[in-house]
Coordinates of C-alpha atoms in Angstrom, one line a residue:
X1 CA 38.3 45.6 -26.2
X2 CA 37.9 47.2 -29.6
X3 CA 39.3 46.7 -33.1
X4 CA 41.6 49.0 -35.1
X5 CA 40.2 47.7 -38.4
X6 CA 37.8 49.5 -40.6
X7 CA 35.2 48.2 -42.9
X8 CA 36.4 46.8 -46.2
X9 CA 35.1 48.3 -49.5
X10 CA 33.8 44.9 -50.5
X11 CA 31.7 43.6 -47.6
X12 CA 28.9 41.1 -47.0
X13 CA 25.5 41.4 -45.5
X14 CA 24.7 40.1 -42.0
X15 CA 22.9 36.8 -41.4
X16 CA 21.3 36.3 -38.0
X17 CA 23.1 33.6 -36.1
X18 CA 26.1 33.5 -38.4
X19 CA 29.6 32.7 -37.0
X20 CA 32.7 34.9 -37.3
X21 CA 34.5 32.3 -39.4
X22 CA 31.6 32.2 -41.9
X23 CA 31.7 36.0 -42.2
X24 CA 35.5 36.0 -42.6
X25 CA 35.2 33.2 -45.2
X26 CA 32.7 35.2 -47.2
X27 CA 34.9 38.3 -47.0
X28 CA 37.9 36.3 -48.2
X29 CA 35.9 34.9 -51.2
X30 CA 34.5 38.3 -52.1
X31 CA 37.9 40.0 -51.9
X32 CA 39.7 37.4 -54.0
X33 CA 41.6 35.5 -51.3
X34 CA 42.0 31.8 -52.3
X35 CA 41.5 30.5 -48.8
X36 CA 40.4 31.8 -45.4
X37 CA 43.7 31.1 -43.9
X38 CA 45.5 33.2 -46.6
X39 CA 43.0 36.0 -46.0
X40 CA 43.7 36.0 -42.2
X41 CA 47.5 36.0 -42.9
X42 CA 47.1 38.9 -45.4
X43 CA 45.2 41.2 -43.0
X44 CA 47.1 40.1 -39.8
X45 CA 44.4 38.2 -38.0
X46 CA 45.2 34.9 -36.1
X47 CA 43.5 32.1 -38.0
X48 CA 43.6 29.9 -34.9
X49 CA 42.2 32.6 -32.7
X50 CA 39.4 33.2 -35.2
X51 CA 38.4 29.5 -35.5
X52 CA 38.4 29.2 -31.7
X53 CA 36.1 32.3 -31.4
X54 CA 38.6 34.5 -29.5
X55 CA 37.0 37.8 -28.8
X56 CA 39.7 40.1 -30.4
X57 CA 39.6 38.2 -33.7
X58 CA 35.8 38.2 -33.7
X59 CA 35.7 41.9 -33.2
X60 CA 38.2 42.4 -36.0
X61 CA 36.1 40.5 -38.4
X62 CA 33.0 42.4 -37.3
X63 CA 34.8 45.7 -38.0
X64 CA 36.0 44.5 -41.4
X65 CA 32.4 43.5 -42.4
X66 CA 30.7 46.4 -40.7
X67 CA 28.7 44.1 -38.5
X68 CA 27.7 44.5 -34.8
X69 CA 30.5 42.9 -32.8
X70 CA 28.3 41.8 -29.9
X71 CA 25.9 40.0 -32.2
X72 CA 28.7 38.2 -33.9
X73 CA 30.3 37.2 -30.6
X74 CA 26.9 35.9 -29.4
X75 CA 26.6 33.5 -32.3
X76 CA 30.2 32.3 -32.6
X77 CA 31.4 29.4 -30.5
X78 CA 34.1 30.7 -28.1
X79 CA 36.7 28.3 -26.7
X80 CA 37.2 29.9 -23.3
X81 CA 38.7 27.1 -21.3
X82 CA 40.1 23.5 -21.9
X83 CA 37.3 21.4 -23.5
X84 CA 34.6 24.1 -23.0
X85 CA 33.0 26.6 -25.4
X86 CA 30.5 29.3 -25.0
X87 CA 27.8 29.9 -27.5
X88 CA 25.1 32.4 -26.9
X89 CA 24.1 32.2 -23.2
X90 CA 25.2 28.5 -22.9
X91 CA 28.3 26.8 -21.7
X92 CA 29.0 23.8 -24.0
X93 CA 31.5 21.0 -23.8
X94 CA 33.4 20.3 -26.9
X95 CA 31.6 16.9 -27.3
X96 CA 28.4 18.8 -28.1
X97 CA 29.9 20.1 -31.3
X98 CA 30.7 18.6 -34.7
X99 CA 33.6 20.9 -35.7
X100 CA 35.4 18.5 -38.1
X101 CA 32.4 18.0 -40.4
X102 CA 30.8 21.1 -42.0
X103 CA 27.0 20.9 -42.4
X104 CA 24.6 23.3 -44.0
X105 CA 21.0 23.7 -45.1
X106 CA 20.8 22.8 -48.8
X107 CA 17.9 25.3 -49.3
X108 CA 19.8 28.2 -47.7
X109 CA 22.9 27.4 -49.7
X110 CA 21.1 27.0 -53.0
X111 CA 19.2 30.3 -52.5
X112 CA 22.4 32.1 -51.7
X113 CA 24.3 30.7 -54.6
X114 CA 21.5 31.7 -57.0
X115 CA 22.1 35.4 -56.3
X116 CA 24.6 37.5 -58.1
X117 CA 26.8 37.6 -55.0
X118 CA 28.5 34.2 -54.7
X119 CA 29.5 35.1 -51.2
X120 CA 25.9 35.3 -50.1
X121 CA 25.8 31.9 -48.2
X122 CA 26.2 32.0 -44.4
X123 CA 26.9 29.3 -41.8
X124 CA 25.1 29.4 -38.5
X125 CA 26.7 28.7 -35.1
X126 CA 23.8 26.3 -34.3
X127 CA 24.7 24.1 -37.2
X128 CA 28.0 23.2 -35.4
X129 CA 26.0 21.5 -32.6
X130 CA 25.8 17.7 -33.2
X131 CA 22.2 17.3 -31.9
X132 CA 20.9 20.0 -34.3
X133 CA 20.4 18.2 -37.6
X134 CA 17.8 20.3 -39.4
X135 CA 17.2 23.8 -40.6
X136 CA 14.5 25.5 -38.5
X137 CA 13.7 27.9 -41.3
X138 CA 13.2 25.4 -44.1
X139 CA 12.3 22.2 -42.2
X140 CA 14.9 20.0 -43.9
X141 CA 17.9 18.0 -42.9
X142 CA 21.3 19.7 -42.8
X143 CA 23.6 18.2 -45.5
X144 CA 27.2 17.3 -44.9
X145 CA 29.9 18.9 -47.1
X146 CA 32.9 16.7 -48.0
X147 CA 35.8 17.2 -45.7
X148 CA 38.5 19.3 -47.3
X149 CA 42.0 18.0 -48.0
X150 CA 43.5 20.3 -45.3
X151 CA 41.9 20.6 -41.9
X152 CA 42.8 24.3 -42.0
X153 CA 39.9 24.7 -44.4
X154 CA 37.1 23.1 -42.3
X155 CA 35.8 26.6 -41.4
X156 CA 36.3 28.1 -44.8
X157 CA 32.6 27.7 -45.5
X158 CA 32.2 30.0 -48.4
X159 CA 34.9 28.3 -50.5
X160 CA 33.5 24.8 -49.5
X161 CA 30.0 25.7 -50.6
X162 CA 31.1 27.3 -53.8
X163 CA 32.4 24.0 -55.2
X164 CA 29.7 21.7 -53.7
X165 CA 26.5 20.7 -55.3
X166 CA 23.8 19.8 -52.8
X167 CA 21.4 16.9 -53.3
X168 CA 17.6 17.4 -53.1
X169 CA 16.6 18.6 -49.6
X170 CA 15.2 15.9 -47.3
X171 CA 12.2 17.4 -45.4
X172 CA 11.7 16.5 -41.7
X173 CA 8.2 15.3 -40.8
X174 CA 7.9 17.9 -38.0
X175 CA 10.3 20.2 -36.3
X176 CA 12.2 18.5 -33.5
X177 CA 11.2 19.5 -30.0
X178 CA 14.8 18.8 -28.9
X179 CA 16.3 21.1 -31.5
X180 CA 13.9 23.9 -30.5
X181 CA 14.8 23.3 -26.9
X182 CA 18.5 23.5 -27.5
X183 CA 18.2 26.6 -29.7
X184 CA 16.1 28.2 -26.9
X185 CA 18.8 27.5 -24.3
X186 CA 21.5 29.1 -26.5
X187 CA 19.3 32.1 -27.1
X188 CA 17.9 32.7 -23.6
X189 CA 19.9 30.5 -21.3
X190 CA 18.8 27.5 -19.2
X191 CA 15.7 27.5 -17.0
X192 CA 15.0 26.1 -13.6
X193 CA 13.6 22.6 -14.3
X194 CA 15.5 19.3 -14.0
X195 CA 16.4 19.1 -17.7
X196 CA 17.6 22.8 -17.8
X197 CA 20.0 22.0 -14.9
X198 CA 21.8 19.3 -16.8
X199 CA 24.9 20.4 -18.8
X200 CA 23.9 21.2 -22.4
X201 CA 25.7 18.2 -23.9
X202 CA 24.3 15.8 -21.3
X203 CA 20.7 16.9 -22.0
X204 CA 21.2 16.8 -25.8
X205 CA 23.0 13.4 -26.0
X206 CA 20.8 11.7 -23.5
X207 CA 17.7 12.7 -25.4
X208 CA 19.3 11.5 -28.6
X209 CA 20.3 8.1 -27.3
X210 CA 17.2 7.5 -25.2
X211 CA 15.2 8.3 -28.3
X212 CA 17.1 5.7 -30.3
X213 CA 16.1 3.1 -27.7
X214 CA 12.5 4.2 -27.8
X215 CA 12.1 4.5 -31.5
X216 CA 14.4 1.9 -33.0
X217 CA 14.7 -0.7 -30.2
X218 CA 17.5 -2.0 -28.1
X219 CA 19.4 -3.6 -31.0
X220 CA 19.8 -0.4 -33.0
X221 CA 23.4 0.4 -33.9
X222 CA 24.3 4.1 -33.5
X223 CA 26.6 4.0 -36.5
X224 CA 23.7 2.9 -38.8
X225 CA 21.1 5.4 -37.6
X226 CA 20.2 7.9 -40.4
X227 CA 20.0 11.6 -39.8
X228 CA 16.2 11.5 -40.2
X229 CA 16.0 8.8 -37.6
X230 CA 18.2 10.8 -35.3
X231 CA 15.8 13.8 -35.6
X232 CA 12.9 11.6 -34.6
X233 CA 14.9 9.9 -31.8
X234 CA 16.0 13.2 -30.4
X235 CA 12.4 14.5 -30.3
X236 CA 11.1 11.2 -28.7
X237 CA 13.9 11.4 -26.0
X238 CA 13.2 15.0 -25.3
X239 CA 9.5 14.4 -24.8
X240 CA 10.4 12.0 -22.0
X241 CA 13.2 14.0 -20.4
X242 CA 11.3 17.3 -20.3
X243 CA 9.1 15.8 -17.6
X244 CA 12.0 14.8 -15.3
X245 CA 13.5 11.7 -13.7
X246 CA 10.2 10.0 -13.0
X247 CA 9.3 10.2 -16.7
X248 CA 12.6 8.6 -17.6
X249 CA 11.9 5.8 -15.1
X250 CA 8.4 5.4 -16.5
X251 CA 9.7 5.1 -20.1
X252 CA 12.3 2.5 -19.0
X253 CA 9.5 0.6 -17.1
X254 CA 7.3 0.6 -20.2
X255 CA 10.1 -1.1 -22.1
X256 CA 10.3 -3.8 -19.5
X257 CA 6.6 -4.8 -19.8
X258 CA 6.2 -8.3 -21.2
X259 CA 9.9 -9.0 -20.7
X260 CA 10.0 -10.4 -17.1
X261 CA 9.5 -14.0 -18.2
X262 CA 12.7 -14.0 -20.3
X263 CA 16.2 -14.3 -19.1
X264 CA 15.9 -11.2 -16.9
X265 CA 19.0 -9.5 -18.3
X266 CA 18.4 -5.8 -18.4
X267 CA 21.2 -5.3 -20.9
X268 CA 19.4 -7.0 -23.7
X269 CA 16.3 -4.8 -23.1
X270 CA 18.3 -1.5 -23.1
X271 CA 21.4 -2.5 -25.0
X272 CA 22.0 0.5 -27.2
X273 CA 21.3 2.9 -24.4
X274 CA 23.6 1.1 -22.0
X275 CA 26.3 0.8 -24.6
X276 CA 26.2 4.5 -25.0
X277 CA 26.3 5.2 -21.2
X278 CA 29.3 2.9 -20.9
X279 CA 30.9 4.6 -23.9
X280 CA 30.6 8.0 -22.0
X281 CA 32.3 6.6 -18.8
X282 CA 35.1 9.1 -19.4
X283 CA 32.7 12.0 -18.8
X284 CA 31.6 12.5 -15.2
X285 CA 29.0 15.0 -16.3
X286 CA 26.8 11.9 -17.3
X287 CA 26.9 10.5 -13.7
X288 CA 23.5 12.0 -13.0
X289 CA 22.0 10.0 -15.8
X290 CA 24.0 6.9 -15.0
X291 CA 22.8 7.1 -11.3
X292 CA 19.2 7.4 -12.4
X293 CA 19.4 4.5 -14.8
X294 CA 21.4 2.4 -12.4
X295 CA 18.9 2.9 -9.6
X296 CA 16.1 2.0 -11.9
X297 CA 17.8 -1.3 -12.9
X298 CA 18.6 -2.2 -9.3
X299 CA 15.0 -1.7 -8.2
X300 CA 13.3 -3.3 -11.2
X301 CA 15.5 -6.2 -12.3
X302 CA 16.9 -9.2 -10.4
X303 CA 20.4 -7.9 -9.9
X304 CA 22.3 -9.8 -7.2
X305 CA 23.9 -8.0 -4.3
X306 CA 27.4 -6.9 -5.4
X307 CA 26.8 -7.3 -9.1
X308 CA 28.1 -4.3 -11.1
X309 CA 25.7 -2.1 -13.0
X310 CA 27.3 0.8 -14.9
X311 CA 30.4 0.4 -12.8
X312 CA 28.8 0.3 -9.3
X313 CA 28.1 -2.7 -7.1
X314 CA 24.4 -3.3 -6.2
X315 CA 24.0 -2.7 -2.5
X316 CA 21.1 -5.1 -2.1
X317 CA 18.8 -7.2 -4.3
X318 CA 15.4 -5.5 -4.6
X319 CA 13.5 -7.9 -6.9
X320 CA 13.7 -11.6 -7.9
X321 CA 13.0 -13.8 -10.9
X322 CA 11.4 -17.1 -10.3
X323 CA 14.8 -18.8 -10.4
X324 CA 16.5 -16.4 -7.9
X325 CA 13.4 -16.5 -5.7
X326 CA 13.5 -20.3 -5.6
X327 CA 17.2 -20.2 -4.7
X328 CA 16.7 -17.5 -2.0
X329 CA 13.8 -19.4 -0.3
X330 CA 14.8 -23.0 -0.8
X331 CA 11.3 -23.7 -2.2
X332 CA 10.8 -25.7 -5.3
X333 CA 9.9 -23.8 -8.4
X334 CA 6.6 -25.6 -8.7
X335 CA 5.5 -24.7 -5.2
X336 CA 6.8 -21.1 -5.5
X337 CA 5.0 -20.7 -8.8
X338 CA 1.7 -21.8 -7.4
X339 CA 2.1 -19.6 -4.4
X340 CA 2.9 -16.6 -6.6
X341 CA -0.3 -17.3 -8.7
X342 CA -2.4 -17.3 -5.5
X343 CA -0.8 -14.0 -4.5
X344 CA -1.4 -12.4 -7.9
X345 CA 2.2 -12.1 -8.9
X346 CA 1.9 -14.7 -11.7
X347 CA -0.7 -16.4 -13.9
X348 CA -0.8 -19.9 -15.2
X349 CA 0.6 -20.4 -18.7
X350 CA 1.9 -23.2 -20.9
X351 CA 5.6 -22.1 -20.6
X352 CA 8.6 -23.9 -19.2
X353 CA 7.7 -23.0 -15.6
X354 CA 3.9 -23.3 -16.0
X355 CA 3.4 -19.6 -15.1
X356 CA 4.0 -16.1 -16.3
X357 CA 5.2 -13.5 -13.8
X358 CA 3.3 -10.2 -14.0
X359 CA 6.5 -8.5 -12.8
X360 CA 9.7 -9.4 -11.0
X361 CA 9.0 -10.3 -7.4
X362 CA 9.9 -7.8 -4.7
X363 CA 12.3 -9.0 -2.0
X364 CA 9.8 -8.4 0.8
X365 CA 7.3 -10.7 -1.0
X366 CA 10.0 -13.3 -1.3
X367 CA 10.8 -13.0 2.4
X368 CA 7.1 -13.2 3.3
X369 CA 6.8 -16.4 1.2
X370 CA 9.9 -17.9 2.8
X371 CA 8.5 -17.1 6.3
X372 CA 5.1 -18.6 5.4
X373 CA 6.7 -21.8 4.1
X374 CA 9.0 -22.1 7.1
X375 CA 5.9 -22.5 9.3
X376 CA 4.1 -25.0 7.1
X377 CA 3.6 -28.6 7.8
X378 CA 3.7 -31.4 5.2
X379 CA 1.1 -34.1 5.1
X380 CA 3.0 -36.4 7.5
X381 CA 3.6 -33.7 10.0
X382 CA 0.0 -32.4 9.8
X383 CA -1.5 -35.9 10.3
X384 CA 0.7 -36.4 13.4
X385 CA -0.4 -33.0 14.7
X386 CA -4.1 -34.0 14.4
X387 CA -3.5 -37.5 15.7
X388 CA -4.7 -39.3 12.6
X389 CA -3.3 -41.3 9.8
X390 CA -2.2 -39.6 6.6
X391 CA -4.9 -41.2 4.5
X392 CA -7.5 -39.7 6.9
X393 CA -5.9 -36.3 6.5
X394 CA -6.3 -36.6 2.8
X395 CA -10.0 -37.2 3.2
X396 CA -10.4 -34.2 5.5
X397 CA -8.4 -31.9 3.2
X398 CA -11.4 -30.0 2.0
X399 CA -11.9 -26.2 1.8
X400 CA -14.7 -26.3 4.4
X401 CA -12.7 -28.6 6.8
X402 CA -8.9 -28.4 6.6
X403 CA -7.9 -26.2 3.7
X404 CA -4.6 -26.8 1.9
X405 CA -2.2 -23.9 2.0
X406 CA -2.2 -24.0 -1.8
X407 CA -5.4 -25.6 -3.0
X408 CA -3.9 -26.4 -6.4
X409 CA -1.0 -28.5 -5.1
X410 CA -2.5 -31.8 -4.0
X411 CA 0.6 -33.8 -5.0
X412 CA 2.8 -32.1 -2.3
X413 CA 0.2 -30.8 0.2
X414 CA 1.2 -28.3 2.7
X415 CA -0.8 -27.0 5.7
X416 CA -0.8 -24.0 8.0
X417 CA -0.8 -24.9 11.7
X418 CA -3.4 -22.2 12.2
X419 CA -5.8 -24.0 9.9
X420 CA -5.3 -27.2 11.8
X421 CA -5.8 -25.4 15.1
X422 CA -9.0 -23.8 13.7
X423 CA -10.3 -27.3 12.7
X424 CA -9.6 -28.6 16.2
X425 CA -11.2 -25.5 17.8
X426 CA -14.4 -26.1 15.8
X427 CA -14.6 -29.6 17.2
X428 CA -13.8 -28.5 20.7
X429 CA -16.6 -25.9 20.5
X430 CA -19.1 -28.9 20.2
X431 CA -17.6 -30.9 23.0
X432 CA -19.8 -31.9 25.9
X433 CA -17.7 -31.9 29.1
X434 CA -17.9 -34.7 31.7
X435 CA -20.3 -36.9 29.7
X436 CA -19.9 -40.6 29.2
X437 CA -19.3 -42.0 25.8
X438 CA -21.2 -45.2 26.2
X439 CA -23.0 -46.0 23.0
X440 CA -21.1 -43.2 21.2
X441 CA -18.7 -43.9 18.3
X442 CA -15.6 -42.5 16.8
X443 CA -16.5 -40.2 13.9
X444 CA -14.9 -42.4 11.3
X445 CA -16.6 -45.5 12.7
X446 CA -20.0 -43.8 12.9
X447 CA -19.5 -42.7 9.2
X448 CA -18.7 -46.3 8.2
X449 CA -21.9 -47.5 10.0
X450 CA -24.0 -45.1 8.1
X451 CA -22.2 -45.8 4.8
X452 CA -21.0 -42.2 4.3
X453 CA -17.5 -40.8 4.0
X454 CA -15.7 -39.5 7.0
X455 CA -15.4 -36.0 5.5
X456 CA -19.2 -35.9 5.0
X457 CA -19.7 -37.0 8.5
X458 CA -17.4 -34.2 9.8
X459 CA -19.2 -31.7 7.6
X460 CA -22.6 -32.7 9.0
X461 CA -21.3 -32.5 12.6
X462 CA -19.9 -29.0 12.1
X463 CA -22.9 -27.8 10.0
X464 CA -25.6 -29.0 12.4
X465 CA -23.6 -28.4 15.6
X466 CA -23.9 -32.1 16.7
X467 CA -22.6 -32.7 20.2
X468 CA -19.2 -34.5 20.6
X469 CA -17.9 -36.2 23.6
X470 CA -14.2 -36.8 24.5
X471 CA -12.8 -40.3 24.8
X472 CA -10.3 -39.1 27.4
X473 CA -10.1 -36.1 29.7
X474 CA -7.2 -34.5 27.8
X475 CA -8.2 -34.4 24.1
X476 CA -5.1 -35.0 21.9
X477 CA -6.5 -35.1 18.4
X478 CA -9.3 -35.8 16.0
X479 CA -9.7 -39.5 17.0
X480 CA -10.6 -38.5 20.6
X481 CA -13.9 -37.1 19.6
X482 CA -17.0 -39.4 19.6
X483 CA -20.4 -38.7 18.1
X484 CA -23.9 -40.2 18.8
X485 CA -24.9 -42.4 15.9
X486 CA -28.6 -41.3 16.2
X487 CA -27.6 -37.7 16.0
X488 CA -25.5 -38.3 12.9
X489 CA -28.3 -40.3 11.3
X490 CA -30.8 -37.5 12.0
X491 CA -28.4 -35.0 10.5
X492 CA -28.6 -36.9 7.2
X493 CA -32.3 -35.9 7.0
X494 CA -31.8 -32.2 7.8
X495 CA -31.6 -29.5 5.2
X496 CA -28.3 -28.9 3.4
X497 CA -28.1 -25.3 4.7
X498 CA -27.8 -26.8 8.2
X499 CA -30.2 -26.9 11.2
X500 CA -29.6 -27.1 14.9
X501 CA -32.2 -28.6 17.3
X502 CA -33.3 -26.1 19.9
X503 CA -32.0 -28.4 22.7
X504 CA -28.6 -28.5 21.1
X505 CA -28.6 -24.7 20.5
X506 CA -29.5 -24.3 24.2
X507 CA -26.4 -26.4 25.1
X508 CA -24.2 -24.3 22.9
X509 CA -25.5 -21.0 24.2
X510 CA -25.8 -22.1 27.9
X511 CA -29.5 -21.4 27.9
X512 CA -32.7 -23.4 28.5
X513 CA -34.5 -24.9 25.4
X514 CA -37.5 -22.7 26.1
X515 CA -35.3 -19.6 26.0
X516 CA -34.0 -20.7 22.6
X517 CA -37.5 -21.2 21.3
X518 CA -38.4 -17.8 22.5
X519 CA -35.4 -16.3 20.8
X520 CA -36.5 -18.0 17.6
X521 CA -40.0 -16.6 17.9
X522 CA -38.7 -13.1 18.5
X523 CA -36.4 -13.5 15.4
X524 CA -33.1 -13.0 17.4
X525 CA -32.2 -16.4 16.0
X526 CA -33.2 -17.4 12.5
X527 CA -35.4 -20.5 12.3
X528 CA -35.1 -23.5 9.9
X529 CA -38.3 -25.5 9.4
X530 CA -37.7 -29.3 9.4
X531 CA -40.3 -31.9 8.5
X532 CA -40.3 -34.8 11.0
X533 CA -39.9 -38.0 9.0
X534 CA -42.0 -40.0 11.6
X535 CA -44.8 -37.7 12.5
X536 CA -44.8 -35.6 9.3
X537 CA -45.1 -32.4 11.3
X538 CA -43.0 -29.3 10.8
X539 CA -40.5 -28.5 13.6
X540 CA -38.7 -25.2 14.2
X541 CA -34.9 -25.7 14.3
X542 CA -32.3 -23.0 14.6
X543 CA -30.0 -21.8 11.8
X544 CA -26.4 -22.8 12.8
X545 CA -24.9 -19.6 11.3
X546 CA -27.5 -17.5 13.2
X547 CA -26.6 -19.4 16.4
X548 CA -22.9 -18.5 15.9
X549 CA -23.7 -14.8 15.3
X550 CA -25.9 -14.7 18.4
X551 CA -23.1 -16.2 20.5
X552 CA -20.7 -13.5 19.3
X553 CA -23.1 -10.7 20.3
X554 CA -24.8 -12.0 23.5
X555 CA -24.0 -14.0 26.6
X556 CA -26.2 -15.7 29.1
X557 CA -25.9 -15.2 32.9
X558 CA -24.9 -18.8 33.3
X559 CA -22.1 -18.6 30.7
X560 CA -20.8 -15.4 32.2
X561 CA -20.8 -16.8 35.7
X562 CA -19.1 -20.0 34.5
X563 CA -16.4 -18.0 32.6
X564 CA -15.7 -15.8 35.6
X565 CA -15.9 -18.8 38.0
X566 CA -18.6 -17.1 40.0
X567 CA -22.0 -18.3 41.1
X568 CA -25.0 -16.5 39.6
X569 CA -25.9 -14.8 43.0
X570 CA -28.1 -11.9 43.5
X571 CA -25.2 -9.5 44.0
X572 CA -23.7 -10.6 40.7
X573 CA -27.0 -10.3 38.9
X574 CA -27.5 -6.8 40.3
X575 CA -24.1 -5.7 39.1
X576 CA -24.8 -6.9 35.6
X577 CA -28.2 -5.2 35.6
X578 CA -26.6 -1.9 36.5
X579 CA -23.9 -1.9 33.8
X580 CA -25.0 -4.2 31.0
X581 CA -27.8 -4.0 28.5
X582 CA -30.2 -7.0 29.0
X583 CA -32.0 -8.5 26.0
X584 CA -35.8 -8.2 26.2
X585 CA -37.1 -11.7 25.4
X586 CA -39.8 -12.7 27.9
X587 CA -40.4 -12.7 31.6
X588 CA -39.9 -16.5 31.9
X589 CA -36.4 -16.6 30.3
X590 CA -33.1 -16.3 32.0
X591 CA -31.1 -13.0 31.7
X592 CA -29.1 -12.5 28.4
X593 CA -26.7 -9.6 28.2
X594 CA -24.8 -7.8 25.4
X595 CA -21.4 -9.5 25.4
X596 CA -19.4 -6.3 25.0
X597 CA -21.0 -4.8 28.1
X598 CA -19.9 -7.6 30.4
X599 CA -16.3 -8.2 29.4
X600 CA -14.9 -6.1 32.2
X601 CA -17.4 -7.2 34.9

């Protein structure tokens, strides 16, 4: 395609990036035409074709001005299909342009008007892009020129500038990264990263409106944002988007910090950004941004299943507020709040709920709490499980005895069945089988006789491994265990760290007392020195913790035979000696083996 026109005698110089309409307008002014549309009519060029960047008209203007046609085509927006233009190497939707309001750099215009040639002011194609608001050459905001009476004169730049007086230029603090990026895409085309793959208008407008949220807050009104604020907003939005979707989510997450204890409505935190996304519902090109933001909201705010977010129903609820978690679990807010504090999802505060959430609660955490509470026993149920009265359970509700599920909540105590079983198992470990209880007393009765609390008596029994005897063959609960009053009285005189008499340690380990004494001398079991209150002499006792550790690591021949329901015969002993490591204590002590070696024998 070529032009049959030749260069006019009165022509204009070339400005890099200038549009064909700007060149034509300057030619019209220089050659005495009153308007651009009249100039086009006089020389036989379609004014509509020229303003829409049609190739033939652009080539004709290039020929009349003596300019390079390819360069002029490159810098002129070309309307090549419905709603779409091409500028440089980019394909732009019409919404990326501001073609009803002419803008120009006041410094460029003033410098051109000061020359002898009044048609020496050009208009760049980049200045028609809405998101480019400053002049890259002079670092100042573009100024709007009043809209002409006729819309046919919007692109008659030279005539508009001739009769306009620009205000003092407004400098920009720093050149916008977004504007540099957009200009680079037009000059060289898009690259291969995530932002480059977005349509031009989507990348530009998303950066602008995300930046408004970041710099001006959720309550900013787009109609009241100044051009200088738009430049700063565009740069802020671009700095986030250039690093991809994860950076967008991170920026939205940063805005959520400190907000989880409010109403939980995401719209109030991101209002201006969401209003803009809803405003662009008519453009499916923005679906990629809507999908990213919608997924973020679903996963980070308590959105109920089926609730609409940017036009789509939430498939499942991912996180909960305290209110929705209480509803989902059927647990009171108070109990739920205390459990969340214990789990690190909240901290105590003086607010309405008594806590502050550190973040919204994931659904899997809520389900775990619900499962935990479904297996808990209240005080009445726990007392019945242990076979005691509720007041006795209250006394035994100590961290070292029967811990509460939530130690802070003593008004509505809850218990794990495993904790109750562990307490009973500790008592059962001390039980002497097939022994009479003549002269022995219930633990509570023995505590009363010695004028100490029941919980202290139980603590002493467990600490010093005092023997217990069952009141019946099948032990049902706590009240079925009896203790010797003399043992409990002696325990009152023992060190607070605990001490087990060698005879008692021998019973627990299924060994002879002299073997335990040998183990203490050989430092397999730690000793505790106790001063006899009658004789005044020091006696070596065993440390209860050391006894428990020894029992976990080693096993006596008698205990192993009893567990396997075998008699300690010579054949059995020879088998153990062949496969198991035997502890070297002394020649007079019975065999002791490493427990892990004899589990399969």
